[in-house]
mmCIF file of C-alpha atoms in Angstrom:
data_model
loop_
_atom_site.group_PDB
_atom_site.id
_atom_site.type_symbol
_atom_site.label_atom_id
_atom_site.label_comp_id
_atom_site.label_asym_id
_atom_site.label_seq_id
_atom_site.Cartn_x
_atom_site.Cartn_y
_atom_site.Cartn_z
ATOM 1 C CA MET F 30 -3.868 -11.653 10.647
ATOM 2 C CA LEU F 31 -3.897 -14.069 7.863
ATOM 3 C CA ASN F 32 -5.080 -16.822 9.602
ATOM 4 C CA LEU F 33 -7.966 -14.528 10.786
ATOM 5 C CA VAL F 34 -9.061 -13.422 7.573
ATOM 6 C CA PHE F 35 -8.833 -16.884 6.177
ATOM 7 C CA ARG F 36 -10.842 -18.216 8.774
ATOM 8 C CA ALA F 37 -13.441 -15.564 8.173
ATOM 9 C CA LEU F 38 -13.211 -16.175 4.555
ATOM 10 C CA GLN F 39 -14.042 -19.866 5.311
ATOM 11 C CA ARG F 40 -16.572 -19.256 8.043
ATOM 12 C CA ALA F 41 -18.655 -17.001 5.447
ATOM 13 C CA GLY F 42 -18.727 -19.918 3.303
ATOM 14 C CA LEU F 43 -16.550 -18.128 0.440
ATOM 15 C CA PRO F 44 -15.468 -20.664 -2.375
ATOM 16 C CA VAL F 45 -11.847 -19.700 -1.847
ATOM 17 C CA LEU F 46 -9.171 -21.528 -4.079
ATOM 18 C CA PHE F 47 -6.347 -23.024 -2.914
ATOM 19 C CA SER F 48 -2.817 -23.465 -3.673
ATOM 20 C CA GLN F 49 -1.266 -26.415 -5.009
ATOM 21 C CA GLY F 50 1.311 -29.042 -3.356
ATOM 22 C CA PHE F 51 2.145 -30.107 -0.131
ATOM 23 C CA ASN F 52 0.818 -27.603 2.396
ATOM 24 C CA PRO F 53 -2.145 -25.751 0.521
ATOM 25 C CA THR F 54 -3.179 -22.385 1.397
ATOM 26 C CA PRO F 55 -5.937 -19.901 0.400
ATOM 27 C CA LYS F 56 -5.256 -17.732 -2.697
ATOM 28 C CA VAL F 57 -4.882 -14.506 -1.328
ATOM 29 C CA SER F 58 -2.964 -11.370 -1.631
ATOM 30 C CA PHE F 59 -2.584 -8.753 0.894
ATOM 31 C CA SER F 60 -1.772 -4.926 0.111
ATOM 32 C CA PRO F 61 2.189 -4.175 0.385
ATOM 33 C CA ALA F 62 3.582 -4.211 3.752
ATOM 34 C CA LEU F 63 4.256 -1.311 5.879
ATOM 35 C CA PRO F 64 7.387 0.076 7.024
ATOM 36 C CA VAL F 65 8.355 -0.333 10.462
ATOM 37 C CA GLY F 66 6.984 2.127 12.527
ATOM 38 C CA VAL F 67 3.864 2.826 10.124
ATOM 39 C CA GLU F 68 0.333 2.445 11.146
ATOM 40 C CA SER F 69 -2.360 1.814 8.446
ATOM 41 C CA GLU F 70 -6.197 3.132 8.458
ATOM 42 C CA ILE F 71 -7.261 0.896 5.479
ATOM 43 C CA GLU F 72 -6.188 -2.335 4.139
ATOM 44 C CA PHE F 73 -7.048 -4.287 1.019
ATOM 45 C CA PHE F 74 -6.576 -7.740 0.144
ATOM 46 C CA GLU F 75 -7.745 -9.941 -2.946
ATOM 47 C CA VAL F 76 -8.987 -13.332 -2.896
ATOM 48 C CA ASP F 77 -9.140 -16.176 -5.890
ATOM 49 C CA LEU F 78 -12.709 -17.960 -6.038
ATOM 50 C CA ALA F 79 -13.652 -20.845 -7.771
ATOM 51 C CA GLU F 80 -16.775 -18.921 -8.708
ATOM 52 C CA PRO F 81 -18.103 -15.071 -8.731
ATOM 53 C CA ILE F 82 -19.947 -13.959 -6.070
ATOM 54 C CA ARG F 83 -23.438 -13.589 -6.671
ATOM 55 C CA ARG F 84 -24.983 -11.079 -3.715
ATOM 56 C CA THR F 85 -22.014 -9.555 -2.899
ATOM 57 C CA ALA F 86 -23.982 -7.226 -0.169
ATOM 58 C CA GLU F 87 -25.300 -10.536 1.508
ATOM 59 C CA MET F 88 -22.104 -11.826 1.463
ATOM 60 C CA LEU F 89 -20.327 -8.682 2.560
ATOM 61 C CA ASP F 90 -22.419 -8.775 6.164
ATOM 62 C CA GLU F 91 -21.420 -12.248 6.462
ATOM 63 C CA LEU F 92 -17.771 -11.754 5.941
ATOM 64 C CA ASN F 93 -18.344 -8.992 8.852
ATOM 65 C CA ARG F 94 -20.012 -11.094 11.009
ATOM 66 C CA GLN F 95 -17.599 -13.469 11.011
ATOM 67 C CA LEU F 96 -14.476 -11.010 11.906
ATOM 68 C CA PRO F 97 -13.898 -9.928 15.260
ATOM 69 C CA SER F 98 -15.208 -6.114 16.108
ATOM 70 C CA PHE F 99 -12.077 -4.214 15.467
ATOM 71 C CA MET F 100 -11.876 -5.542 11.661
ATOM 72 C CA ALA F 101 -14.485 -4.743 8.833
ATOM 73 C CA VAL F 102 -14.726 -5.449 5.255
ATOM 74 C CA THR F 103 -16.284 -2.110 3.443
ATOM 75 C CA ALA F 104 -16.703 -2.881 -0.198
ATOM 76 C CA LEU F 105 -16.435 -6.399 -2.249
ATOM 77 C CA ALA F 106 -15.497 -5.681 -5.970
ATOM 78 C CA LEU F 107 -14.610 -7.835 -8.675
ATOM 79 C CA ALA F 108 -11.056 -7.471 -10.268
ATOM 80 C CA LYS F 109 -9.701 -8.704 -13.677
ATOM 81 C CA LYS F 110 -7.715 -11.557 -13.051
ATOM 82 C CA LYS F 111 -3.799 -10.451 -13.751
ATOM 83 C CA ALA F 112 -4.902 -6.563 -14.311
ATOM 84 C CA PRO F 113 -2.353 -3.767 -14.008
ATOM 85 C CA VAL F 114 -2.702 -1.935 -10.934
ATOM 86 C CA ASN F 115 -1.865 1.512 -9.934
ATOM 87 C CA GLU F 116 -1.898 2.174 -6.320
ATOM 88 C CA ILE F 117 -1.824 5.442 -4.239
ATOM 89 C CA ILE F 118 -0.716 5.248 -1.162
ATOM 90 C CA SER F 119 -1.119 8.204 1.115
ATOM 91 C CA TYR F 120 1.145 9.006 4.094
ATOM 92 C CA ASP F 121 0.428 11.677 7.138
ATOM 93 C CA CYS F 122 3.377 12.164 8.884
ATOM 94 C CA LEU F 123 4.349 13.988 12.165
ATOM 95 C CA LEU F 124 7.711 15.458 11.689
ATOM 96 C CA PRO F 125 9.780 15.372 14.534
ATOM 97 C CA GLU F 126 10.254 18.736 16.486
ATOM 98 C CA SER F 127 13.870 18.560 14.956
ATOM 99 C CA VAL F 128 13.304 19.310 11.653
ATOM 100 C CA ASP F 129 12.579 22.972 10.968
ATOM 101 C CA ALA F 130 9.346 23.737 9.043
ATOM 102 C CA GLU F 131 10.451 26.161 6.795
ATOM 103 C CA GLN F 132 13.540 24.325 6.028
ATOM 104 C CA ALA F 133 10.842 21.606 5.163
ATOM 105 C CA ARG F 134 8.718 23.764 3.367
ATOM 106 C CA ASP F 135 11.703 25.073 0.962
ATOM 107 C CA SER F 136 12.654 21.401 0.386
ATOM 108 C CA ILE F 137 9.329 20.631 -0.561
ATOM 109 C CA ALA F 138 9.319 23.780 -2.862
ATOM 110 C CA ALA F 139 12.532 22.713 -4.536
ATOM 111 C CA PHE F 140 11.281 19.161 -4.866
ATOM 112 C CA GLN F 141 7.795 20.670 -6.725
ATOM 113 C CA ILE F 142 9.702 23.231 -9.188
ATOM 114 C CA THR F 143 12.544 20.827 -10.858
ATOM 115 C CA GLU F 144 11.825 18.842 -13.537
ATOM 116 C CA ARG F 145 13.510 15.585 -12.453
ATOM 117 C CA PHE F 146 14.542 14.445 -8.768
ATOM 118 C CA LEU F 147 16.545 11.154 -9.276
ATOM 119 C CA LEU F 148 17.329 8.369 -6.994
ATOM 120 C CA GLU F 149 19.512 5.476 -7.115
ATOM 121 C CA ARG F 150 18.803 2.226 -5.425
ATOM 122 C CA ARG F 151 21.106 -0.482 -4.600
ATOM 123 C CA ARG F 152 19.542 -3.959 -4.364
ATOM 124 C CA LYS F 153 21.085 -7.216 -4.498
ATOM 125 C CA GLY F 154 24.427 -5.578 -5.583
ATOM 126 C CA LYS F 155 22.683 -4.035 -8.157
ATOM 127 C CA SER F 156 22.103 -0.104 -8.628
ATOM 128 C CA ARG F 157 18.710 1.407 -10.268
ATOM 129 C CA GLU F 158 18.302 5.133 -11.183
ATOM 130 C CA PHE F 159 14.589 6.517 -11.256
ATOM 131 C CA ASP F 160 12.752 9.991 -11.260
ATOM 132 C CA LEU F 161 10.712 10.263 -8.172
ATOM 133 C CA LYS F 162 9.008 12.779 -9.799
ATOM 134 C CA GLU F 163 6.588 9.689 -11.440
ATOM 135 C CA PHE F 164 5.489 8.672 -8.340
ATOM 136 C CA VAL F 165 5.157 11.629 -5.927
ATOM 137 C CA LYS F 166 1.795 12.600 -6.664
ATOM 138 C CA LYS F 167 1.155 15.230 -3.614
ATOM 139 C CA LEU F 168 4.064 16.605 -1.262
ATOM 140 C CA GLU F 169 2.907 19.211 1.036
ATOM 141 C CA LEU F 170 3.340 20.616 4.566
ATOM 142 C CA GLY F 171 0.166 20.565 6.712
ATOM 143 C CA GLU F 172 -1.298 22.562 9.806
ATOM 144 C CA GLY F 173 0.984 21.392 12.996
ATOM 145 C CA GLY F 174 3.820 20.076 11.019
ATOM 146 C CA ARG F 175 2.208 17.441 9.410
ATOM 147 C CA LEU F 176 3.731 15.752 6.263
ATOM 148 C CA LEU F 177 1.066 15.044 3.742
ATOM 149 C CA LEU F 178 2.665 12.562 0.921
ATOM 150 C CA ASP F 179 0.872 10.330 -2.166
ATOM 151 C CA THR F 180 3.155 7.874 -3.972
ATOM 152 C CA SER F 181 1.827 5.545 -6.481
ATOM 153 C CA ILE F 182 3.374 2.045 -6.432
ATOM 154 C CA ILE F 183 3.402 -0.337 -9.630
ATOM 155 C CA PRO F 184 3.672 -3.161 -8.578
ATOM 156 C CA ALA F 185 5.648 -4.761 -10.742
ATOM 157 C CA LEU F 186 8.210 -2.104 -10.173
ATOM 158 C CA LYS F 187 8.463 -2.633 -6.725
ATOM 159 C CA LEU F 188 9.491 1.331 -6.530
ATOM 160 C CA VAL F 189 9.081 3.630 -3.960
ATOM 161 C CA SER F 190 8.240 3.778 -0.175
ATOM 162 C CA GLY F 191 7.592 6.612 1.713
ATOM 163 C CA GLN F 192 10.736 6.389 3.944
ATOM 164 C CA GLU F 193 12.814 6.160 0.789
ATOM 165 C CA THR F 194 10.682 9.709 -0.852
ATOM 166 C CA LEU F 195 11.449 11.590 2.618
ATOM 167 C CA TRP F 196 14.810 10.337 3.444
ATOM 168 C CA GLN F 197 17.177 9.340 0.878
ATOM 169 C CA ARG F 198 17.656 12.794 -0.589
ATOM 170 C CA SER F 199 17.228 14.715 2.122
ATOM 171 C CA LEU F 200 13.556 15.929 0.946
ATOM 172 C CA VAL F 201 13.064 17.401 4.920
#
């Protein structure tokens, strides 16, 4: 996928900046990696350019001409350098049949009324505790056993994943 995007950027004539060193690569950053078994409907990427794009609509069309038919860039926008970004990631999960819907509703209701929901994360021998309530923006059980979850991610903290949200403390 990386090379596909890199080639499309080059063929579209974008003035992409490259990293320094023995094996220079385009300076492109992609959206956070998905957990195993998770499918995405939309992704984003940021490109460092040598100069700003003057005609964004024309560049968008040209970029899409260079991509295969199953992939499309829907928008181009200028991003401020090193600006902090708060992302919202939305999950739409089909709960396994083994999960009782009523129990899931009760767990979600208990989560929503609690003031704090502390989780402990262990990485590289270090333990860190954080309040999950700060990151969960939406948690509800939809029609047909679908769990709808929106989480915010602060890239510098690299905290919450959907799997961590749902299963570390047996939310459902």
